[in-house]
XYZ file of C-alpha atoms in Angstrom:
675
model
C 107.485 166.235 53.728
C 104.805 168.919 54.251
C 107.378 171.506 55.459
C 109.620 171.145 52.401
C 106.608 171.553 50.096
C 105.847 174.935 51.717
C 109.453 176.035 51.225
C 109.404 175.172 47.507
C 106.369 177.414 46.867
C 108.414 180.625 47.402
C 106.822 183.823 45.900
C 110.211 184.949 44.406
C 110.364 185.089 40.540
C 113.428 182.821 40.414
C 111.418 179.958 42.016
C 110.155 178.696 38.633
C 113.719 178.112 37.421
C 114.775 176.132 40.576
C 114.785 172.286 40.381
C 111.609 170.539 41.577
C 113.490 168.790 44.479
C 116.300 170.328 46.504
C 119.328 168.358 47.670
C 117.741 168.212 51.131
C 114.516 166.764 49.623
C 116.465 164.047 47.818
C 118.483 163.261 50.942
C 115.354 162.989 53.098
C 113.531 160.976 50.443
C 116.478 158.539 50.151
C 116.744 158.236 53.930
C 113.024 157.494 54.347
C 113.020 155.044 51.412
C 116.063 153.306 52.905
C 114.402 153.085 56.305
C 111.231 151.685 54.719
C 113.207 149.029 52.829
C 115.199 148.139 55.966
C 111.976 147.921 58.047
C 110.275 145.801 55.391
C 113.254 143.429 55.025
C 113.824 143.041 58.781
C 110.103 142.439 59.300
C 110.179 139.706 56.703
C 113.265 138.184 58.308
C 111.619 138.247 61.729
C 108.649 136.384 60.336
C 110.910 133.787 58.769
C 112.870 133.053 61.966
C 110.080 131.210 63.828
C 109.506 129.078 60.715
C 113.212 128.256 60.625
C 113.223 127.530 64.377
C 110.192 125.322 64.023
C 111.922 123.271 61.360
C 115.001 122.742 63.490
C 113.128 121.812 66.665
C 110.406 119.601 65.177
C 112.732 117.168 63.418
C 114.554 115.790 66.480
C 111.312 115.650 68.506
C 109.690 113.398 65.891
C 112.732 111.133 65.964
C 112.927 111.031 69.773
C 109.252 110.247 70.359
C 109.227 107.278 67.996
C 109.789 104.129 70.024
C 109.387 102.138 66.777
C 112.341 103.891 65.114
C 114.355 103.461 68.296
C 113.553 99.741 68.429
C 114.559 99.330 64.778
C 117.758 101.305 65.237
C 118.817 99.343 68.347
C 117.509 95.976 67.110
C 114.913 95.504 69.888
C 111.736 93.484 69.538
C 110.247 93.851 73.046
C 109.174 97.167 74.536
C 108.031 97.316 78.176
C 106.002 100.438 78.993
C 105.484 101.449 82.618
C 102.873 103.565 84.358
C 104.656 104.281 87.627
C 103.984 106.620 90.556
C 106.410 105.284 93.153
C 108.982 103.592 90.908
C 107.870 99.951 91.381
C 106.281 99.523 87.934
C 109.382 101.097 86.384
C 111.561 98.654 88.325
C 109.467 95.670 87.120
C 109.701 96.953 83.531
C 113.486 97.137 83.733
C 113.578 93.585 85.034
C 111.423 92.302 82.154
C 113.489 94.215 79.567
C 116.653 92.695 81.055
C 115.075 89.190 81.092
C 114.531 89.304 77.313
C 118.247 88.745 76.750
C 117.970 85.324 78.398
C 115.515 84.284 75.682
C 117.543 85.485 72.718
C 115.372 88.596 72.429
C 116.164 92.245 73.093
C 114.003 94.454 75.284
C 113.793 98.102 76.279
C 111.867 99.730 79.131
C 109.979 102.867 78.087
C 108.102 105.715 79.737
C 104.855 106.249 77.755
C 105.094 109.971 78.522
C 108.269 110.196 76.411
C 106.891 108.478 73.305
C 104.125 108.873 70.757
C 101.841 106.011 71.785
C 99.756 106.311 68.610
C 102.667 104.440 66.961
C 101.579 101.238 68.684
C 99.952 100.051 65.449
C 103.404 100.201 63.761
C 104.771 97.509 66.096
C 103.842 94.975 63.376
C 106.733 96.412 61.295
C 109.124 94.659 63.714
C 109.317 90.879 63.436
C 108.436 88.809 66.549
C 107.588 91.990 68.433
C 105.799 92.377 71.739
C 104.579 95.292 73.881
C 104.351 94.655 77.627
C 102.606 97.108 79.964
C 103.412 97.313 83.693
C 100.629 99.633 84.811
C 100.089 100.866 88.359
C 96.767 102.301 89.502
C 96.817 105.534 91.468
C 94.174 107.096 93.708
C 90.587 106.355 92.801
C 91.348 104.028 89.884
C 93.309 106.693 88.005
C 96.340 106.310 85.754
C 99.712 107.376 87.155
C 100.891 110.859 86.126
C 103.239 109.526 83.429
C 100.509 107.295 81.902
C 97.768 109.954 81.778
C 98.357 110.879 78.097
C 98.456 107.185 77.104
C 95.180 106.605 78.981
C 93.559 109.604 77.239
C 94.758 108.307 73.861
C 93.351 104.814 74.547
C 89.980 106.345 75.395
C 89.797 108.467 72.257
C 91.534 106.342 69.611
C 90.020 104.015 67.050
C 93.455 102.754 65.936
C 93.657 99.330 64.283
C 95.977 97.200 66.417
C 95.529 93.964 64.462
C 98.732 91.901 64.687
C 100.123 93.778 67.701
C 101.143 91.330 70.454
C 100.830 92.495 74.051
C 100.653 91.466 77.688
C 99.820 93.433 80.858
C 100.971 93.201 84.474
C 98.881 95.407 86.769
C 100.043 96.850 90.100
C 97.439 97.767 92.687
C 96.152 97.271 96.194
C 93.103 95.162 97.115
C 92.090 97.501 99.925
C 91.198 100.161 97.345
C 87.786 100.332 95.705
C 89.159 100.377 92.142
C 91.652 97.515 92.462
C 94.062 97.485 89.508
C 91.644 99.562 87.415
C 94.350 100.943 85.100
C 95.925 97.565 84.261
C 92.498 96.013 83.687
C 91.473 98.894 81.413
C 94.654 98.729 79.282
C 94.254 94.945 78.913
C 90.564 95.203 77.897
C 91.001 98.225 75.603
C 93.915 96.762 73.624
C 91.817 93.666 72.854
C 88.915 95.917 71.741
C 91.316 97.647 69.330
C 92.274 94.279 67.789
C 95.583 93.549 69.545
C 96.504 89.957 70.522
C 96.946 89.155 74.209
C 99.714 86.538 74.347
C 99.573 85.970 78.114
C 96.987 86.538 80.839
C 96.663 89.807 82.699
C 98.774 89.697 85.889
C 97.289 91.217 89.048
C 99.762 92.437 91.670
C 98.407 93.177 95.144
C 100.538 95.480 97.274
C 98.338 94.748 100.292
C 99.635 91.155 100.260
C 102.941 90.542 98.447
C 103.402 92.448 95.211
C 106.878 91.024 94.630
C 105.603 87.453 94.890
C 102.712 88.207 92.521
C 105.127 89.629 89.961
C 107.664 86.768 90.249
C 104.877 84.156 89.878
C 103.426 85.932 86.824
C 106.877 86.391 85.251
C 107.710 82.683 85.726
C 104.728 81.779 83.519
C 104.953 84.786 81.205
C 108.329 83.906 79.642
C 107.433 80.290 78.720
C 104.280 81.692 77.043
C 106.445 84.173 75.099
C 108.834 81.383 74.051
C 105.938 79.230 72.885
C 104.289 82.085 70.975
C 107.442 83.119 69.121
C 109.007 79.643 68.884
C 112.166 80.597 70.799
C 114.046 78.888 73.609
C 115.833 80.168 76.682
C 119.544 80.579 75.936
C 120.470 79.297 79.383
C 122.304 82.567 80.144
C 121.241 83.167 83.701
C 124.227 85.183 84.796
C 124.033 88.696 86.194
C 123.974 91.302 83.442
C 125.273 94.718 84.489
C 123.290 97.655 83.131
C 125.720 100.411 84.163
C 129.491 100.763 84.216
C 131.391 102.542 86.944
C 133.471 105.629 86.104
C 135.586 107.123 88.907
C 136.321 110.870 88.742
C 139.654 111.620 90.403
C 140.101 115.151 89.153
C 136.719 116.828 88.690
C 135.425 120.344 89.307
C 133.141 119.885 92.341
C 130.741 122.472 90.856
C 129.838 119.812 88.283
C 128.938 117.210 90.943
C 125.329 116.590 92.018
C 124.679 117.097 95.726
C 121.047 115.937 95.977
C 119.298 117.833 93.165
C 116.530 115.914 91.367
C 117.025 117.408 87.930
C 119.052 120.484 86.997
C 122.522 120.782 88.546
C 122.651 123.573 91.185
C 118.833 123.847 91.123
C 118.834 124.192 94.936
C 121.192 127.179 94.721
C 119.358 129.024 91.939
C 115.674 128.237 92.315
C 113.492 128.832 89.254
C 109.751 128.098 88.950
C 107.761 126.128 87.903
C 108.398 123.647 90.711
C 107.624 119.968 90.170
C 109.020 116.463 90.742
C 112.199 117.225 88.771
C 112.556 120.704 90.246
C 111.346 120.821 93.875
C 111.139 124.070 95.825
C 113.237 124.437 98.991
C 110.505 125.596 101.365
C 111.691 127.084 104.687
C 110.204 125.478 107.824
C 108.273 128.173 109.725
C 106.604 125.946 112.351
C 107.174 122.437 113.726
C 105.250 121.457 116.811
C 104.129 118.271 118.535
C 100.345 117.918 118.341
C 99.651 115.178 120.897
C 99.681 115.846 124.616
C 100.746 112.338 125.646
C 101.242 108.718 124.616
C 104.265 107.024 123.084
C 103.763 108.369 119.553
C 104.904 111.691 118.100
C 102.275 113.451 115.966
C 103.463 116.664 114.381
C 102.227 119.794 112.648
C 104.700 121.396 110.235
C 104.301 124.606 108.225
C 106.375 125.304 105.117
C 106.744 128.770 103.605
C 106.015 128.911 99.847
C 106.180 132.740 99.461
C 107.680 133.815 96.154
C 107.560 130.287 94.704
C 104.433 130.859 92.540
C 103.193 127.514 93.988
C 99.400 127.414 94.194
C 97.337 124.757 95.932
C 93.723 123.858 96.620
C 92.272 122.264 99.741
C 92.604 118.496 99.330
C 95.838 118.599 97.293
C 98.950 116.674 98.312
C 102.381 117.948 99.190
C 105.275 115.824 97.953
C 108.385 115.929 100.128
C 111.857 114.624 99.208
C 113.407 113.161 102.381
C 117.034 112.267 103.129
C 118.178 108.916 104.556
C 119.565 108.588 108.072
C 123.284 109.434 108.024
C 124.014 106.618 110.531
C 122.647 103.970 108.114
C 124.662 105.400 105.212
C 127.898 105.561 107.233
C 127.425 101.978 108.420
C 126.973 100.691 104.829
C 130.203 102.467 103.859
C 131.976 100.997 106.868
C 130.826 97.394 106.196
C 131.796 97.600 102.517
C 135.075 99.349 103.327
C 134.671 102.255 100.903
C 135.351 105.968 100.924
C 131.819 107.354 100.556
C 133.144 110.694 99.280
C 134.548 109.140 96.085
C 133.066 110.948 93.054
C 131.573 108.493 90.562
C 129.236 108.122 87.597
C 127.260 105.022 86.691
C 126.891 105.185 82.906
C 124.339 103.099 81.001
C 126.066 100.459 78.865
C 123.201 100.845 76.387
C 124.179 104.126 74.754
C 120.790 104.445 73.047
C 118.883 104.361 76.351
C 117.048 107.529 77.419
C 118.145 106.741 80.977
C 121.857 107.594 80.980
C 122.326 107.046 84.746
C 120.287 105.354 87.521
C 120.407 108.660 89.490
C 121.923 112.124 88.819
C 125.654 111.741 88.001
C 128.451 112.573 88.633
C 127.931 112.389 92.378
C 129.466 110.748 95.449
C 128.499 107.388 96.944
C 127.455 109.336 100.054
C 125.059 111.607 98.120
C 123.639 108.623 96.214
C 122.954 106.705 99.437
C 121.627 109.779 101.280
C 119.461 111.406 98.594
C 118.843 109.069 95.675
C 118.613 105.430 96.846
C 116.039 103.651 98.994
C 118.192 101.899 101.605
C 115.461 101.303 104.209
C 112.841 99.213 102.344
C 113.253 95.421 102.249
C 115.077 94.646 98.959
C 113.185 92.867 96.186
C 114.080 89.321 95.128
C 115.954 90.397 91.972
C 118.368 92.414 94.154
C 119.059 89.349 96.316
C 119.546 87.224 93.192
C 122.093 89.612 91.675
C 123.968 90.128 94.961
C 124.150 86.360 95.673
C 127.230 86.010 93.420
C 129.244 88.091 95.938
C 128.493 85.854 98.950
C 131.591 83.765 99.684
C 129.688 81.304 101.900
C 127.926 78.756 99.612
C 125.015 78.499 102.110
C 124.385 82.281 101.998
C 124.563 82.186 98.212
C 122.108 79.293 98.026
C 119.601 80.966 100.376
C 119.728 84.263 98.492
C 119.090 82.507 95.171
C 116.354 80.384 96.733
C 114.530 83.531 97.974
C 114.573 84.861 94.411
C 113.016 81.676 92.990
C 109.327 80.892 92.633
C 109.552 77.707 94.715
C 107.213 77.495 97.700
C 110.189 77.118 100.027
C 111.937 80.151 98.512
C 108.813 82.327 98.729
C 108.281 81.343 102.374
C 111.914 82.116 103.220
C 111.739 85.541 101.527
C 108.447 86.305 103.304
C 109.744 85.401 106.783
C 113.417 86.432 106.582
C 113.059 89.647 104.539
C 109.480 90.945 104.599
C 108.147 89.880 108.014
C 111.442 90.855 109.675
C 111.581 94.129 107.681
C 115.255 93.580 106.842
C 116.692 96.446 104.821
C 119.978 96.214 102.886
C 122.036 97.210 105.939
C 120.421 94.460 108.071
C 121.115 91.924 105.302
C 124.780 92.975 105.079
C 125.055 92.758 108.877
C 123.401 89.326 109.063
C 125.237 87.765 106.086
C 128.882 88.322 106.977
C 130.088 86.645 103.774
C 128.172 89.094 101.561
C 130.364 92.022 100.561
C 129.264 93.266 97.128
C 131.037 96.089 95.257
C 129.274 99.298 96.279
C 128.754 100.418 92.669
C 126.740 97.261 91.866
C 124.750 97.745 95.067
C 123.977 101.347 94.012
C 122.908 100.100 90.570
C 120.441 97.623 92.094
C 118.897 99.773 94.843
C 115.556 101.394 93.899
C 115.274 105.197 93.850
C 114.271 106.972 97.039
C 110.785 108.312 96.314
C 109.021 111.503 97.350
C 106.549 111.050 100.224
C 103.021 112.452 99.831
C 100.958 114.085 102.569
C 97.433 115.501 102.418
C 97.737 119.275 102.835
C 96.293 120.348 106.204
C 95.490 123.965 105.256
C 93.485 126.116 102.839
C 95.237 128.548 100.506
C 92.271 130.919 100.957
C 93.410 131.357 104.566
C 97.108 130.431 104.306
C 98.223 131.518 100.820
C 101.928 131.542 101.698
C 102.220 128.357 103.754
C 101.484 124.662 103.304
C 100.676 122.634 106.433
C 101.533 118.964 107.063
C 100.086 116.708 109.764
C 101.949 113.398 110.195
C 102.790 110.668 112.688
C 106.446 109.735 113.198
C 107.001 106.087 112.219
C 109.222 104.033 114.535
C 108.874 100.345 115.425
C 110.825 97.285 116.509
C 111.257 94.476 113.962
C 110.945 90.751 114.652
C 114.727 90.592 114.394
C 114.977 93.052 117.321
C 116.090 96.099 115.326
C 114.514 99.553 115.532
C 113.291 100.733 112.131
C 112.418 104.389 111.570
C 110.282 105.951 108.844
C 112.625 107.880 106.518
C 110.519 110.985 105.897
C 108.716 111.395 109.220
C 111.896 111.092 111.323
C 113.690 113.486 108.984
C 110.780 115.979 109.175
C 110.570 115.642 112.966
C 114.135 116.995 113.222
C 113.479 119.916 110.848
C 113.452 122.722 113.394
C 112.726 126.299 112.269
C 116.405 127.151 112.691
C 119.210 124.635 112.751
C 122.574 126.020 113.994
C 121.530 129.511 112.941
C 120.453 128.363 109.442
C 116.850 128.210 108.288
C 115.744 124.582 107.822
C 114.153 123.840 104.456
C 112.317 120.957 102.801
C 112.439 120.122 99.037
C 108.775 119.919 97.989
C 106.176 120.421 95.274
C 102.372 120.213 95.151
C 100.531 117.365 93.449
C 96.955 118.039 92.378
C 94.220 115.802 93.741
C 90.601 114.937 92.915
C 89.723 115.319 96.609
C 87.753 118.553 96.258
C 85.111 120.515 98.142
C 81.769 120.714 96.273
C 81.552 123.441 93.638
C 78.454 124.790 95.386
C 79.288 125.903 98.948
C 75.620 125.370 99.880
C 76.080 121.568 99.521
C 76.510 119.890 102.930
C 79.784 118.036 103.519
C 80.335 114.951 105.702
C 84.013 114.429 106.579
C 85.319 111.234 108.175
C 88.987 111.109 109.207
C 90.527 109.377 112.215
C 94.105 110.138 113.335
C 96.182 112.044 110.797
C 93.252 111.532 108.390
C 92.088 114.871 109.841
C 94.688 116.639 107.632
C 92.704 117.557 104.483
C 89.654 118.378 106.599
C 91.544 121.127 108.412
C 91.883 122.727 104.962
C 88.217 122.073 104.128
C 86.977 123.559 107.431
C 89.234 126.633 107.086
C 87.874 127.171 103.575
C 84.215 126.780 104.628
C 84.889 129.334 107.397
C 86.417 131.734 104.871
C 83.426 131.309 102.522
C 81.069 132.107 105.411
C 83.063 135.281 106.122
C 82.627 136.273 102.470
C 78.875 136.121 103.016
C 78.402 132.920 100.964
C 75.639 130.478 101.835
C 77.505 127.468 103.277
C 75.800 124.109 103.808
C 76.133 121.903 106.874
C 79.751 121.001 107.679
C 79.892 117.744 109.635
C 83.076 116.091 110.952
C 83.573 112.565 112.295
C 87.005 112.344 113.886
C 88.599 109.454 115.765
C 91.563 109.189 118.140
C 92.685 106.907 120.979
C 92.381 109.110 124.072
C 90.850 112.569 124.604
C 93.795 113.671 126.774
C 96.525 112.270 124.547
C 95.998 112.481 120.799
C 92.932 114.640 120.140
C 94.638 116.554 117.308
C 93.740 120.216 116.686
C 91.261 120.070 119.605
C 91.325 123.839 120.303
C 90.944 124.774 116.622
C 88.113 122.290 116.026
C 86.195 123.410 119.105
C 86.632 127.043 118.056
C 85.250 126.210 114.577
C 82.269 124.565 116.286
C 81.659 127.622 118.514
C 81.805 129.894 115.450
C 79.225 127.739 113.644
C 81.675 126.787 110.866
C 81.518 123.152 112.019
C 77.818 122.418 112.402
C 78.597 119.053 114.004
C 81.806 117.826 115.663
C 81.620 114.084 116.421
C 84.693 112.580 118.099
C 85.236 108.862 118.778
C 87.770 108.151 121.540
C 88.465 104.500 120.824
C 90.293 103.594 124.048
C 88.755 105.838 126.707
C 86.250 103.116 127.672
C 86.165 99.310 127.868
C 84.204 99.007 124.611
C 86.137 100.349 121.598
C 84.321 103.170 119.770
C 85.273 104.094 116.214
C 83.983 106.648 113.691
C 81.742 104.052 111.996
C 79.888 103.537 115.309
C 79.159 107.276 115.538
C 77.919 107.277 111.936
C 75.375 104.586 112.828
C 74.234 106.581 115.879
C 73.409 109.554 113.623
C 71.984 107.496 110.754
C 68.715 109.454 110.284
C 70.449 112.814 110.022
C 73.145 111.424 107.703
C 70.622 109.791 105.363
C 68.683 113.071 105.138
C 71.880 114.991 104.236
C 72.898 112.414 101.618
C 69.544 111.488 100.122
C 67.662 114.768 100.122
C 70.261 117.523 100.512
C 72.909 116.369 98.033
C 75.691 116.063 100.636
C 79.245 115.150 99.629
C 81.031 112.454 101.664
C 84.812 112.519 102.231
C 86.915 109.782 103.853
C 90.602 110.104 104.700
C 92.897 107.640 106.441
C 93.579 103.906 106.558
C 92.233 102.021 103.530
C 92.517 98.487 104.895
C 90.163 98.747 107.875
C 88.656 102.175 108.501
C 87.618 103.073 104.931
C 86.081 99.623 104.424
C 84.206 99.713 107.760
C 82.900 103.223 107.042
C 81.645 102.110 103.625
C 79.855 99.157 105.267
C 78.267 101.582 107.773
C 76.865 103.616 104.854
C 75.451 100.431 103.255
C 73.716 99.666 106.566
C 72.335 103.220 106.833
C 70.951 102.830 103.279
C 69.257 99.599 104.375
C 68.001 100.714 107.792
C 66.874 104.273 106.969
C 66.533 104.256 103.192
C 64.722 100.915 103.008
C 67.167 99.559 100.418
C 68.341 95.985 100.021
C 72.108 95.408 100.517
C 72.598 95.183 96.724
C 70.702 98.458 96.207
C 72.661 100.131 99.023
C 75.985 99.048 97.431
C 74.810 100.389 94.040
C 73.644 103.619 95.699
C 77.106 104.298 97.205
C 78.783 103.312 93.905
C 76.626 105.892 92.090
C 77.679 108.546 94.623
C 81.318 107.649 93.840
C 80.706 107.963 90.098
C 79.080 111.381 90.598
C 82.035 112.540 92.715
C 79.926 112.735 95.873
C 81.799 109.963 97.737
C 85.550 110.657 97.697
C 88.406 108.861 99.419
C 91.961 109.955 100.161
C 93.248 106.729 101.698
C 96.494 104.819 102.173
C 97.357 101.284 103.244
């Protein structure tokens, strides 16, 4: 505008008689005013759009996360929530939800992660309602990933749960320090909030027989429910199908799942973030045998995570999705006389269920049996019960039903014939020639094939673009004379860097762990890990070495490692001895259990160095880490620390136990153990 003002102040006499604004001025003024109005209007519109979007997205979410509204809409009065890490608690929940029908009630299994658990108090709006919780404990007494939000809510809430009926079945393992901690907490907390426990807390022990514990609890649970609500069993004990089979004769094969966990074609077009529903296909860049001799195969595998945006810390776990042995899958198809390449969907008969299919559909029977179904674990009793109807020999049918009962004879038969003999579904089909179930019902009943977790054997500070795995290949002969092979380890063993000119890859993601190096590098660390328990400590030692290189003050780094023979299975011997030479490992203590007549284990070496260990723990704030077998080693090591507390610290056994418990509470005694 400044330029046009100068032009209008012309010194010519006629200027006074000219209009105040020229045509150009008016045009420019109109243009600018128009642009201002357009800018103002579009700005206002832009601000309105998020509000509009919010309105459209919030409404369905509220509806979807309300399990109360869903129960009302579908006429359910029992909801069974599961906290599941490996799928067992989810399986038990489905069984309980299905059972409800036999008692004239209607149940639904529910993932607490998908619902607003603060609605629990509204359960009283539904007549004769009951909430059941099948809660597994993970790690050091922690909730499973899908129950974390529910656990947090229980800790923080002061909700009034008066009139809410509930019962809890806990899944755990006695060899762990915090046995069934999550189930016990849920049971105790719900009572504190005023809810009514209608049947005793069930404790399932996976170290003994989890299936038997569940069946025994369930046998008493339902009569208690009937008594509480004044209902009777309807006598309907027949098999109730949950899914219906749909065959696809003319389908575009681009719409068929080929092993993906979530999004169709996710293995072809990989997009971060990578997690359990969207694993990353990591190329294998190294696969070597670690042991120099012996009958076992111990392996070191490196997976390339460049470009995946996957980050990990020392102590984290890598989750790997394995594939079943093709020979087992082919044999199942052969016995049942089916074309495994038939494209099918199993569709949930309950249209309101969040779980539309038992595994990604549409797919082929072959893909389902290779990628999605666990065909190598001994089947649970409910599977035998449901399959019994297809046995044409009355004796086979009777035995299968007996094994699914809670009678002493049935339990003993299941224990010896299925569990002790490690019979998988193929072995059962081979040994019961009259049993030929339809393959679709078999696929409905089989549990999902789960990811396998391994402690990461590297540090991202040193190996930012690779994740290392250290594992032993599982292979053994069963009492029935069959050779059983571990699904994941045998599959990984055959993952060469290149396979027929193609790069081998492994579907994986990283799961965070609480197994962490101390925040202060100057704190000493004591690491105890026999066999493949060395894995996370390779990461820890690499990281301590890196910190030293950065000029950080690093405390004592002490390792207690155990193997059978020095010349056979001393894993990472060269690397460990190099770390010791460089002063990164201040002490390398190795127990060779079978190199002498008297067996020597890590706990014996701990006792030999008791004075030094007590000094590190008691006066220098050392952190203790244990990795490996929970049943024997971890327990024996803990006992050794009690004895050191008594012998060097002058404590009584009770005080020594309390002392170690306090270290656990403070995060100074950590375990990464398995049974």
